[in-house]
Amino acid sequence: MIKKWFQNIGPGTLVAAAFIGPGTVTLCTTAGVNFGFNLLWAMLLSIIATIVLQEMAARLGIIAQKGLSEVIREEIKVPFLKQFITLLILSAIVIGNASYEAGNISGGILGLETILGEISYNIGELSINFLSIAIGIIAFVLLYIGNYKFLEKALVTLVILMSFSFVVTAIITQPNIGEVLNGLLVPKFPEKSLLTIIGLIGTTVVPYNLFLHASLVKERWSQKEDLKLAKKDTIVSIILGGLVSIAIIISAASIPSKDILNAADLAKGLAPLYGEFAKYFLALGLFAAGITSAITAPLAAAYVAKGCLGFKGGLQSKWFRLVWMIILFLGVLFSSIGIKPIEIIKFAQIANGMLLPIIAGILLWIMNKKNVLGIHVNSKTQNVFGFIILLVSIFLGAKGILKVFNFI
C-alpha cells in the first residue's frame, strides 16, 4: 500500500516543496516565537484554501492538457486585457522568482552553515560564498537533466527529508498536545498579530504555484480517469506541506528567547534545550526547504514564460532552459556575493500583490467554462469556497502592496 502511494505522489509534492521555502520557514519561526501556538489556526485555514485552489489548477491541467498561462492567453479575447494580464503574470512570476531566488538559495545556505560553518572566499572587499555556488550547481544539474520523472523523484525525496526533519524537531520539543489542538481549532488574535496572520496565509496561498501545478500535472497525467489520483496527490501533499509549517511553529514556540529572527537562530536556540540532534534536524530541514524552492522557482518561471510567450517543446527545449538558467544564475550571483536587489524585490512584491486576486478571479471564471472543462466545471460548493478565497486574496494583495509603500 505504501509503495502504491509513493508511485502516485508527484506534482502536488512539488507544489508543497515550492511554498515551504526559507520565507515560510522564517515567518513560521517568528509566529511561534512571538505568539506560541496561538496562530496555528491561521496555518490550518491556509492549508484548506491552498487545497481548494490547487485542486482547481490540477483539474484544469489534466482536462485541458494546457498550463494555466496558456488557457488564460486563449480564453481572454479582449486584446488590451490579455496584454495587461500577460505582462502582469510575466512580471510577477518571472521577474519575481528571479528576485526571490537569491533568498531561496540563501535559506539553503543558512541550513548548511548551521552544520558546516561559513565557507567563503574574500577577493578584496568582495566575499564569495561557496555554499551558494554548490546549491546552484545541484539545482542546475537536476533541472538540466530535463526528465520530469527524475526531477519529481529528486524533489519528493527532498520534501520527505524536509518533512521528517521539521516534524522530528517538533516532537523533540515535547509540546502540550491539548494546547496545540486549541491553537489549531480556536482562532485567536493576540495583540500585534494581524500582519503575521496575513503573512502565514500569504506565504502558503502562492500565485506561482497555480501555474506550476497546472503545468506539472499534464506532464504526469493525461486521462480524465486520473483526476482522482491528482486530487488525492494534491490533498496529501498540501497537508504534508502544512504539517511542516505547523511543526516549525511548534518548535519555535518552545524557545523562551525572543531574539530568534530566522530558522538558523532557532536551530542554535534549540541545541542548549534539546541537544545537538534538534539543531541538526532543523538545519537539515532548512537546507531541504531552500534547495527545493531554488529548483521549483526557476521551473515555475519557465512554465509561465512558455505559456505566455507560446514557446514550443518541453523541459529540454532551448527557450525553456534559457529562462530557468537566467533565474538560477541571478539567484546564485546575488546570494554568493550578498547583494539584495531591493528595488526589484519591491516591484515583484507589488506585481504579486496585484496578481493573486486577479489570478484567483480568472481561475474561478475559467473553472466554470464548459468549453474548457466540459462536465468537470466547478460545483456550487467549490465556487462558494473559491469566492471566499478570492475575497481573502484581495485583502492579502492590498496588504502586500500597502506594505511595500510603508502604509502599514
mmCIF file of N, CA, C and O in Angstrom, residues 58-65 221-231 370 372-376:
data_model
loop_
_atom_site.group_PDB
_atom_site.id
_atom_site.type_symbol
_atom_site.label_atom_id
_atom_site.label_comp_id
_atom_site.label_asym_id
_atom_site.label_seq_id
_atom_site.Cartn_x
_atom_site.Cartn_y
_atom_site.Cartn_z
ATOM 1 N N ALA A 58 -4.992 21.777 -10.797
ATOM 2 C CA ALA A 58 -4.662 20.417 -11.233
ATOM 3 C C ALA A 58 -5.728 19.882 -12.188
ATOM 4 O O ALA A 58 -5.417 19.281 -13.227
ATOM 5 N N ARG A 59 -7.004 20.121 -11.847
ATOM 6 C CA ARG A 59 -8.108 19.653 -12.695
ATOM 7 C C ARG A 59 -8.037 20.313 -14.076
ATOM 8 O O ARG A 59 -8.236 19.658 -15.109
ATOM 9 N N LEU A 60 -7.721 21.608 -14.090
ATOM 10 C CA LEU A 60 -7.599 22.336 -15.353
ATOM 11 C C LEU A 60 -6.470 21.752 -16.203
ATOM 12 O O LEU A 60 -6.633 21.529 -17.405
ATOM 13 N N GLY A 61 -5.323 21.473 -15.564
ATOM 14 C CA GLY A 61 -4.169 20.948 -16.289
ATOM 15 C C GLY A 61 -4.452 19.601 -16.936
ATOM 16 O O GLY A 61 -4.058 19.352 -18.088
ATOM 17 N N ILE A 62 -5.160 18.724 -16.214
ATOM 18 C CA ILE A 62 -5.446 17.377 -16.736
ATOM 19 C C ILE A 62 -6.494 17.422 -17.841
ATOM 20 O O ILE A 62 -6.324 16.808 -18.901
ATOM 21 N N ILE A 63 -7.593 18.145 -17.622
ATOM 22 C CA ILE A 63 -8.685 18.173 -18.611
ATOM 23 C C ILE A 63 -8.288 18.953 -19.864
ATOM 24 O O ILE A 63 -8.507 18.502 -20.989
ATOM 25 N N ALA A 64 -7.692 20.140 -19.676
ATOM 26 C CA ALA A 64 -7.328 20.975 -20.832
ATOM 27 C C ALA A 64 -6.007 20.546 -21.462
ATOM 28 O O ALA A 64 -5.743 20.872 -22.619
ATOM 29 N N GLN A 65 -5.165 19.823 -20.689
ATOM 30 C CA GLN A 65 -3.814 19.451 -21.129
ATOM 31 C C GLN A 65 -3.014 20.683 -21.569
ATOM 32 O O GLN A 65 -2.259 20.669 -22.542
ATOM 33 N N TRP A 221 -0.026 13.188 -15.876
ATOM 34 C CA TRP A 221 -1.294 12.522 -16.197
ATOM 35 C C TRP A 221 -1.937 13.138 -17.431
ATOM 36 O O TRP A 221 -1.811 14.330 -17.670
ATOM 37 N N SER A 222 -2.675 12.307 -18.187
ATOM 38 C CA SER A 222 -3.318 12.823 -19.404
ATOM 39 C C SER A 222 -4.761 12.349 -19.575
ATOM 40 O O SER A 222 -5.448 12.785 -20.499
ATOM 41 N N GLN A 223 -5.232 11.461 -18.702
ATOM 42 C CA GLN A 223 -6.579 10.913 -18.820
ATOM 43 C C GLN A 223 -7.524 11.502 -17.773
ATOM 44 O O GLN A 223 -7.106 11.812 -16.661
ATOM 45 N N LYS A 224 -8.811 11.618 -18.135
ATOM 46 C CA LYS A 224 -9.807 12.123 -17.185
ATOM 47 C C LYS A 224 -9.914 11.207 -15.961
ATOM 48 O O LYS A 224 -10.232 11.664 -14.857
ATOM 49 N N GLU A 225 -9.616 9.926 -16.180
ATOM 50 C CA GLU A 225 -9.676 8.964 -15.072
ATOM 51 C C GLU A 225 -8.604 9.245 -14.017
ATOM 52 O O GLU A 225 -8.686 8.747 -12.883
ATOM 53 N N ASP A 226 -7.600 10.046 -14.380
ATOM 54 C CA ASP A 226 -6.508 10.359 -13.452
ATOM 55 C C ASP A 226 -6.871 11.467 -12.461
ATOM 56 O O ASP A 226 -6.069 11.787 -11.575
ATOM 57 N N LEU A 227 -8.070 12.058 -12.628
ATOM 58 C CA LEU A 227 -8.466 13.165 -11.742
ATOM 59 C C LEU A 227 -8.462 12.770 -10.269
ATOM 60 O O LEU A 227 -8.056 13.545 -9.409
ATOM 61 N N LYS A 228 -8.912 11.532 -9.983
ATOM 62 C CA LYS A 228 -8.938 11.075 -8.588
ATOM 63 C C LYS A 228 -7.533 10.993 -8.012
ATOM 64 O O LYS A 228 -7.290 11.380 -6.867
ATOM 65 N N LEU A 229 -6.600 10.484 -8.818
ATOM 66 C CA LEU A 229 -5.200 10.398 -8.374
ATOM 67 C C LEU A 229 -4.630 11.787 -8.112
ATOM 68 O O LEU A 229 -3.942 12.015 -7.119
ATOM 69 N N ALA A 230 -4.935 12.728 -9.025
ATOM 70 C CA ALA A 230 -4.427 14.096 -8.881
ATOM 71 C C ALA A 230 -4.998 14.773 -7.638
ATOM 72 O O ALA A 230 -4.289 15.484 -6.926
ATOM 73 N N LYS A 231 -6.294 14.528 -7.387
ATOM 74 C CA LYS A 231 -6.941 15.124 -6.209
ATOM 75 C C LYS A 231 -6.328 14.584 -4.925
ATOM 76 O O LYS A 231 -6.022 15.349 -3.993
ATOM 77 N N LYS A 370 -17.602 25.625 -19.619
ATOM 78 C CA LYS A 370 -17.807 24.262 -20.136
ATOM 79 C C LYS A 370 -17.020 23.998 -21.413
ATOM 80 O O LYS A 370 -16.686 22.854 -21.715
ATOM 81 N N VAL A 372 -14.029 24.706 -21.838
ATOM 82 C CA VAL A 372 -12.677 24.331 -21.416
ATOM 83 C C VAL A 372 -12.698 23.015 -20.642
ATOM 84 O O VAL A 372 -11.876 22.117 -20.875
ATOM 85 N N LEU A 373 -13.675 22.863 -19.725
ATOM 86 C CA LEU A 373 -13.672 21.731 -18.796
ATOM 87 C C LEU A 373 -14.812 20.735 -18.981
ATOM 88 O O LEU A 373 -14.823 19.687 -18.324
ATOM 89 N N GLY A 374 -15.776 21.065 -19.828
ATOM 90 C CA GLY A 374 -16.900 20.150 -20.033
ATOM 91 C C GLY A 374 -17.654 19.894 -18.740
ATOM 92 O O GLY A 374 -18.030 20.827 -18.028
ATOM 93 N N ILE A 375 -17.863 18.616 -18.397
ATOM 94 C CA ILE A 375 -18.621 18.265 -17.185
ATOM 95 C C ILE A 375 -17.799 18.442 -15.910
ATOM 96 O O ILE A 375 -18.323 18.296 -14.800
ATOM 97 N N HIS A 376 -16.529 18.791 -16.063
ATOM 98 C CA HIS A 376 -15.644 18.901 -14.903
ATOM 99 C C HIS A 376 -15.532 20.343 -14.374
ATOM 100 O O HIS A 376 -14.571 20.683 -13.681
#
